[in-house]
């Protein structure tokens, strides 16, 4: 039976958060750590301890063969002072699905959730209270065994770190330009596209860099075989609103199954939108645009919640939307999701987990 050790000293000073929080640059004082070793009964050594660097052997399997997965979720200080997390059990479920795909041993989801809630309780002063701010939670799980032979590691580490973050768009919810690429591929069916694993992000960096150079903030990936179907954007899923339907690419194994995506689908169903998960070709999107049947496109993900698209470029074709104002549906979804997260709107689906 795994037990949580809490190795906490008296806090010497009060937490003081900087004025401007840059995403993922500063960390709370404590982390949750747990080790895996078959010879020690699997996952063990679960501890909440002071944030510290990790010592790794240069032959650690993660450095050579990339057995590494992560998650991303947030804790919020709500308008009435309550502390709440958005659907954390879904992130732990997905962590275990990613683990399975990358041959990493799964964790006990209830134990990890309880440990995370203990950590947040301890570090609640690190949750910023300003509007649009939150405490980003980043679990990472990786192979630590030193071995140059190619096989799955026999030892692993899970660390959950916390990072206070400001709003994703400090100047306000602003539409972003997206470049559709057919020069590179992110994932193929039966590969690892649906796992939140390190290599998928390394695979996308060159395309991302080239898009930035052209003035686009993100890349929209097409399917890896035909380069025909729309898949997802950087670290966001994508939704396309046509005149009589809202569509999002179906989960065929190449797309990260986003928790924001899942929640947006639920909200659209609640509001009686004609929402479908299906294959959407880039040609269909362009044709709808030319025929004035395309209303808006937006991305969904934990970091930005909703990200409206200002323009979409595919080869020489340019699709233009309102550059200054996000679309109506994106805005409505943004207001609803953040309303639930900050406790301003009733949580009808029981999505929030509270810390007493
Ligand atoms: C994390 C991620 C998403 C969004 O998932 P959420 O659970 O909504 O944050 C989408 N695509 C990729 C590639 C991601 O890594």
Coordinates of C-alpha atoms and ligand atoms in Angstrom, one line a residue:
X1 CA 0.0 0.0 0.0
X2 CA 1.4 3.4 -1.0
X3 CA 1.4 6.0 1.7
X4 CA 1.9 9.8 1.2
X5 CA 4.7 11.3 3.2
X6 CA 4.5 15.0 3.8
X7 CA 8.0 16.5 4.3
X8 CA 7.1 20.1 4.9
X9 CA 9.1 22.6 6.9
X10 CA 7.7 25.8 8.4
X11 CA 7.3 28.3 5.6
X12 CA 9.9 31.0 6.3
X13 CA 8.3 33.8 4.3
X14 CA 4.9 34.6 2.9
X15 CA 4.3 33.8 -0.7
X16 CA 4.7 36.9 -2.8
X17 CA 3.7 36.5 -6.5
X18 CA 5.3 38.7 -9.1
X19 CA 3.2 41.3 -10.9
X20 CA 3.7 39.8 -14.4
X21 CA 3.4 36.1 -14.6
X22 CA 5.0 34.7 -17.7
X23 CA 3.6 31.2 -18.5
X24 CA 5.6 28.4 -16.9
X25 CA 8.5 30.4 -15.6
X26 CA 8.1 30.3 -11.8
X27 CA 7.3 27.4 -9.5
X28 CA 5.7 26.9 -6.2
X29 CA 7.9 25.8 -3.2
X30 CA 6.7 22.2 -3.0
X31 CA 6.2 19.3 -5.4
X32 CA 4.8 15.8 -5.3
X33 CA 7.2 13.1 -6.2
X34 CA 6.9 9.3 -6.5
X35 CA 9.3 6.6 -7.7
X36 CA 8.7 3.4 -9.5
X37 CA 10.8 0.3 -9.1
X38 CA 9.4 -3.3 -9.6
X39 CA 11.8 -4.5 -6.8
X40 CA 10.3 -2.0 -4.4
X41 CA 6.7 -3.0 -5.0
X42 CA 6.0 -0.7 -8.0
X43 CA 5.2 2.9 -7.3
X44 CA 6.5 3.9 -3.8
X45 CA 8.2 6.8 -2.0
X46 CA 5.2 9.1 -2.5
X47 CA 6.3 12.4 -1.0
X48 CA 5.4 16.1 -0.9
X49 CA 8.7 17.8 -0.6
X50 CA 10.6 21.0 -1.3
X51 CA 11.1 21.7 -5.0
X52 CA 14.5 20.6 -6.1
X53 CA 16.4 19.6 -9.2
X54 CA 16.5 16.0 -10.3
X55 CA 19.7 14.0 -10.6
X56 CA 19.7 11.8 -13.7
X57 CA 22.3 9.3 -15.0
X58 CA 23.5 10.4 -18.4
X59 CA 22.4 7.0 -19.7
X60 CA 18.8 7.4 -18.3
X61 CA 16.4 5.9 -20.8
X62 CA 14.3 9.1 -21.0
X63 CA 17.2 11.1 -22.5
X64 CA 17.9 8.6 -25.3
X65 CA 14.6 6.9 -26.1
X66 CA 12.1 9.4 -24.9
X67 CA 9.9 7.6 -22.5
X68 CA 8.3 10.7 -21.0
X69 CA 4.7 11.8 -20.6
X70 CA 3.0 14.8 -19.1
X71 CA -0.3 16.5 -18.2
X72 CA -1.6 20.0 -17.8
X73 CA -4.5 21.2 -15.6
X74 CA -5.3 24.2 -13.4
X75 CA -6.5 25.1 -9.9
X76 CA -8.5 28.3 -9.5
X77 CA -9.4 30.6 -6.6
X78 CA -13.0 31.2 -7.2
X79 CA -14.9 34.4 -6.7
X80 CA -16.2 33.3 -3.2
X81 CA -12.6 32.2 -2.2
X82 CA -13.1 28.5 -2.7
X83 CA -10.3 26.5 -4.4
X84 CA -11.3 24.3 -7.2
X85 CA -9.7 22.1 -9.9
X86 CA -11.3 21.5 -13.4
X87 CA -12.0 17.8 -14.1
X88 CA -8.7 16.6 -12.5
X89 CA -9.8 12.9 -12.6
X90 CA -9.8 13.2 -16.5
X91 CA -6.2 14.3 -16.5
X92 CA -5.1 11.4 -14.4
X93 CA -7.1 9.0 -16.6
X94 CA -5.3 10.4 -19.6
X95 CA -2.0 10.2 -17.9
X96 CA -2.6 6.5 -17.4
X97 CA -3.6 6.1 -21.1
X98 CA -0.4 7.9 -22.2
X99 CA 1.6 5.7 -19.8
X100 CA 0.2 2.5 -21.3
X101 CA 1.1 3.6 -24.8
X102 CA 4.6 4.5 -23.8
X103 CA 5.2 1.3 -21.8
X104 CA 5.3 3.3 -18.5
X105 CA 3.6 1.7 -15.5
X106 CA 0.2 3.2 -14.6
X107 CA -0.5 4.9 -11.3
X108 CA -3.3 4.4 -8.8
X109 CA -5.6 7.3 -10.0
X110 CA -7.3 7.9 -6.7
X111 CA -4.0 8.0 -4.8
X112 CA -2.5 10.4 -7.2
X113 CA -5.6 12.6 -7.1
X114 CA -5.6 12.7 -3.3
X115 CA -1.9 13.5 -3.3
X116 CA -2.5 16.3 -5.8
X117 CA -5.3 17.8 -3.7
X118 CA -3.0 17.7 -0.6
X119 CA -0.3 19.5 -2.5
X120 CA -2.7 22.2 -3.7
X121 CA -4.0 22.6 -0.1
X122 CA -0.5 23.2 1.1
X123 CA 0.4 25.6 -1.8
X124 CA -2.9 27.4 -2.0
X125 CA -1.2 30.8 -1.5
X126 CA 0.4 30.2 -4.8
X127 CA -2.9 30.4 -6.6
X128 CA -3.1 34.0 -8.0
X129 CA -6.4 35.7 -7.3
X130 CA -6.5 38.3 -10.2
X131 CA -9.0 37.7 -12.9
X132 CA -7.9 35.2 -15.5
X133 CA -5.1 33.9 -13.3
X134 CA -4.7 30.4 -12.0
X135 CA -2.2 27.8 -10.7
X136 CA -1.1 25.6 -13.6
X137 CA -0.4 22.0 -12.5
X138 CA 2.2 20.0 -14.5
X139 CA 2.6 16.3 -13.8
X140 CA 5.6 14.7 -15.6
X141 CA 6.5 11.0 -15.6
X142 CA 9.7 9.7 -17.1
X143 CA 12.1 6.7 -17.4
X144 CA 15.2 6.9 -15.0
X145 CA 17.0 3.6 -15.5
X146 CA 20.5 4.0 -16.9
X147 CA 20.8 1.6 -19.9
X148 CA 22.0 2.1 -23.5
X149 CA 20.1 -1.0 -24.7
X150 CA 16.7 -0.2 -26.2
X151 CA 13.9 -1.5 -24.0
X152 CA 11.4 0.0 -21.5
X153 CA 12.9 1.3 -18.3
X154 CA 12.4 -0.6 -15.1
X155 CA 12.4 2.6 -13.0
X156 CA 10.5 5.8 -13.3
X157 CA 9.7 9.1 -11.6
X158 CA 6.5 11.1 -11.4
X159 CA 6.8 14.7 -10.4
X160 CA 3.9 17.1 -10.0
X161 CA 5.0 20.8 -10.1
X162 CA 2.9 23.9 -9.8
X163 CA 3.3 27.2 -11.6
X164 CA 1.2 30.3 -11.1
X165 CA 0.1 31.7 -14.4
X166 CA -1.6 34.9 -15.7
X167 CA -4.2 35.0 -18.5
X168 CA -3.0 33.4 -21.8
X169 CA -3.7 36.5 -23.7
X170 CA -2.6 39.4 -21.4
X171 CA -4.1 42.0 -23.8
X172 CA -7.4 40.2 -23.7
X173 CA -9.0 37.4 -25.7
X174 CA -7.5 38.0 -29.1
X175 CA -7.8 35.9 -32.3
X176 CA -4.6 34.2 -33.6
X177 CA -3.3 33.6 -37.1
X178 CA -2.8 29.9 -38.0
X179 CA -0.7 28.2 -40.7
X180 CA -1.9 24.9 -42.2
X181 CA 1.2 22.8 -42.9
X182 CA 1.6 20.0 -45.5
X183 CA 5.3 20.1 -45.3
X184 CA 5.6 18.2 -42.0
X185 CA 3.5 15.5 -40.2
X186 CA 2.8 15.3 -36.5
X187 CA 1.3 11.8 -36.1
X188 CA 0.0 8.9 -38.0
X189 CA -2.7 6.4 -37.1
X190 CA -1.6 3.7 -34.7
X191 CA 1.4 5.9 -33.8
X192 CA 1.6 7.9 -30.5
X193 CA -0.4 11.1 -31.5
X194 CA -3.0 10.5 -28.9
X195 CA -0.5 10.3 -26.1
X196 CA 0.7 13.4 -24.3
X197 CA 4.3 12.3 -24.8
X198 CA 7.5 14.4 -25.2
X199 CA 8.3 13.2 -28.7
X200 CA 5.1 14.6 -30.2
X201 CA 6.1 18.1 -29.2
X202 CA 9.7 17.7 -30.5
X203 CA 8.2 16.5 -33.8
X204 CA 6.2 19.7 -34.1
X205 CA 8.9 22.3 -33.2
X206 CA 10.4 22.9 -36.7
X207 CA 7.0 23.5 -38.3
X208 CA 6.1 25.8 -35.4
X209 CA 9.4 27.7 -35.8
X210 CA 8.8 28.2 -39.5
X211 CA 5.2 29.3 -39.0
X212 CA 6.4 31.9 -36.5
X213 CA 8.9 33.2 -39.0
X214 CA 6.0 33.7 -41.5
X215 CA 4.0 35.6 -38.8
X216 CA 1.7 32.8 -37.7
X217 CA 1.4 31.9 -34.1
X218 CA 0.5 28.2 -34.5
X219 CA 0.5 25.3 -36.9
X220 CA -2.7 23.4 -37.9
X221 CA -1.7 19.8 -38.7
X222 CA -3.3 17.7 -41.4
X223 CA -3.5 13.9 -41.3
X224 CA -0.3 12.1 -41.9
X225 CA -1.3 9.9 -44.8
X226 CA -3.4 11.9 -47.2
X227 CA -2.5 15.4 -45.9
X228 CA -6.2 16.1 -46.4
X229 CA -8.0 16.0 -43.1
X230 CA -7.7 18.7 -40.4
X231 CA -6.4 17.3 -37.1
X232 CA -5.3 19.8 -34.4
X233 CA -3.3 22.9 -33.6
X234 CA -0.1 22.9 -31.5
X235 CA -1.5 22.1 -28.1
X236 CA -5.1 22.7 -28.9
X237 CA -8.0 20.8 -30.5
X238 CA -9.9 22.5 -33.2
X239 CA -13.6 23.3 -33.9
X240 CA -15.1 24.6 -37.1
X241 CA -18.5 26.3 -37.1
X242 CA -20.3 25.9 -40.4
X243 CA -23.6 27.6 -41.1
X244 CA -25.7 24.6 -39.9
X245 CA -23.2 22.5 -38.0
X246 CA -20.3 22.7 -35.6
X247 CA -17.6 20.0 -36.4
X248 CA -14.5 18.8 -34.7
X249 CA -12.1 16.1 -36.0
X250 CA -12.9 12.7 -34.6
X251 CA -10.4 10.9 -32.4
X252 CA -8.8 8.5 -34.8
X253 CA -5.7 7.9 -32.7
X254 CA -3.6 10.8 -34.1
X255 CA -5.2 13.6 -32.0
X256 CA -4.8 14.4 -28.4
X257 CA -8.2 13.8 -26.7
X258 CA -8.5 17.2 -25.0
X259 CA -10.5 17.7 -21.8
X260 CA -11.5 21.2 -23.0
X261 CA -12.6 19.6 -26.3
X262 CA -14.7 17.0 -24.4
X263 CA -16.3 19.8 -22.3
X264 CA -17.0 22.0 -25.3
X265 CA -18.7 19.1 -27.0
X266 CA -20.9 18.7 -23.9
X267 CA -21.8 22.4 -23.7
X268 CA -22.7 22.5 -27.4
X269 CA -25.0 19.5 -26.9
X270 CA -26.5 21.2 -23.9
X271 CA -27.2 24.3 -26.0
X272 CA -28.7 22.1 -28.8
X273 CA -26.1 22.9 -31.4
X274 CA -25.7 20.4 -34.3
X275 CA -22.3 19.2 -33.1
X276 CA -20.4 16.3 -34.8
X277 CA -17.1 14.6 -34.3
X278 CA -16.2 13.6 -37.8
X279 CA -13.5 13.8 -40.5
X280 CA -13.2 17.4 -41.8
X281 CA -11.1 17.9 -44.9
X282 CA -9.2 21.2 -45.5
X283 CA -10.9 21.4 -48.9
X284 CA -14.3 21.3 -47.2
X285 CA -13.3 24.2 -44.9
X286 CA -12.1 26.2 -47.9
X287 CA -15.2 25.5 -49.9
X288 CA -17.4 26.5 -47.1
X289 CA -15.4 29.7 -46.7
X290 CA -15.8 30.5 -50.4
X291 CA -19.5 29.9 -50.3
X292 CA -19.9 32.0 -47.1
X293 CA -20.9 28.9 -45.1
X294 CA -18.0 29.1 -42.7
X295 CA -18.7 31.1 -39.6
X296 CA -15.7 30.7 -37.2
X297 CA -12.8 28.5 -36.2
X298 CA -11.5 28.2 -32.7
X299 CA -9.0 26.0 -30.8
X300 CA -9.6 24.5 -27.3
X301 CA -7.1 23.7 -24.6
X302 CA -6.3 24.1 -20.9
X303 CA -3.8 27.0 -21.3
X304 CA -5.9 29.4 -23.5
X305 CA -9.3 27.7 -22.9
X306 CA -10.6 29.0 -26.2
X307 CA -8.5 30.6 -29.0
X308 CA -10.3 32.2 -31.9
X309 CA -8.6 32.0 -35.3
X310 CA -8.1 35.4 -37.1
X311 CA -6.7 33.9 -40.3
X312 CA -5.9 30.5 -41.7
X313 CA -3.4 30.0 -44.5
X314 CA -3.1 26.9 -46.6
X315 CA -0.7 27.0 -49.5
X316 CA -1.7 30.2 -51.3
X317 CA -5.2 30.3 -49.9
X318 CA -6.0 32.8 -47.2
X319 CA -9.1 32.5 -45.0
X320 CA -9.8 35.8 -43.1
X321 CA -11.9 36.3 -40.0
X322 CA -12.4 39.3 -37.7
X323 CA -8.9 40.0 -36.5
X324 CA -9.9 42.2 -33.6
X325 CA -12.8 40.4 -32.2
X326 CA -13.2 36.7 -31.4
X327 CA -16.2 34.9 -32.9
X328 CA -19.5 34.8 -31.1
X329 CA -19.5 31.0 -30.4
X330 CA -15.9 31.0 -29.2
X331 CA -16.7 33.9 -26.9
X332 CA -19.8 32.3 -25.5
X333 CA -17.9 29.1 -24.8
X334 CA -15.0 31.0 -23.2
X335 CA -17.5 32.9 -20.9
X336 CA -19.2 29.6 -19.9
X337 CA -16.1 27.6 -19.2
X338 CA -14.2 30.3 -17.3
X339 CA -17.5 31.1 -15.5
X340 CA -17.7 27.6 -14.3
X341 CA -14.0 27.5 -13.4
X342 CA -14.1 30.7 -11.4
X343 CA -17.4 29.8 -9.7
X344 CA -19.5 32.5 -11.4
X345 CA -21.8 30.1 -13.2
X346 CA -23.4 27.0 -11.8
X347 CA -21.4 23.9 -12.3
X348 CA -24.2 21.8 -13.8
X349 CA -22.1 18.8 -14.7
X350 CA -20.1 18.6 -11.5
X351 CA -16.8 19.3 -13.3
X352 CA -15.1 21.1 -10.4
X353 CA -13.3 19.3 -7.6
X354 CA -13.1 21.5 -4.4
X355 CA -10.5 21.6 -1.8
X356 CA -12.0 22.1 1.7
Ligands
LIG1 C1 -2.9 19.1 -24.1 C2 -3.2 19.1 -25.6 C3 -4.4 19.5 -26.1 C4 -5.5 20.0 -25.2 O1 -5.9 19.2 -24.2 P1 -6.7 19.8 -22.9 O2 -6.9 18.6 -22.1 O3 -7.9 20.4 -23.4 O4 -5.8 20.8 -22.3 C5 -4.6 19.4 -27.4 N1 -3.7 19.0 -28.3 C6 -2.4 18.6 -27.8 C7 -1.4 18.2 -28.8 C8 -2.2 18.7 -26.5 O5 -0.9 18.4 -26.0

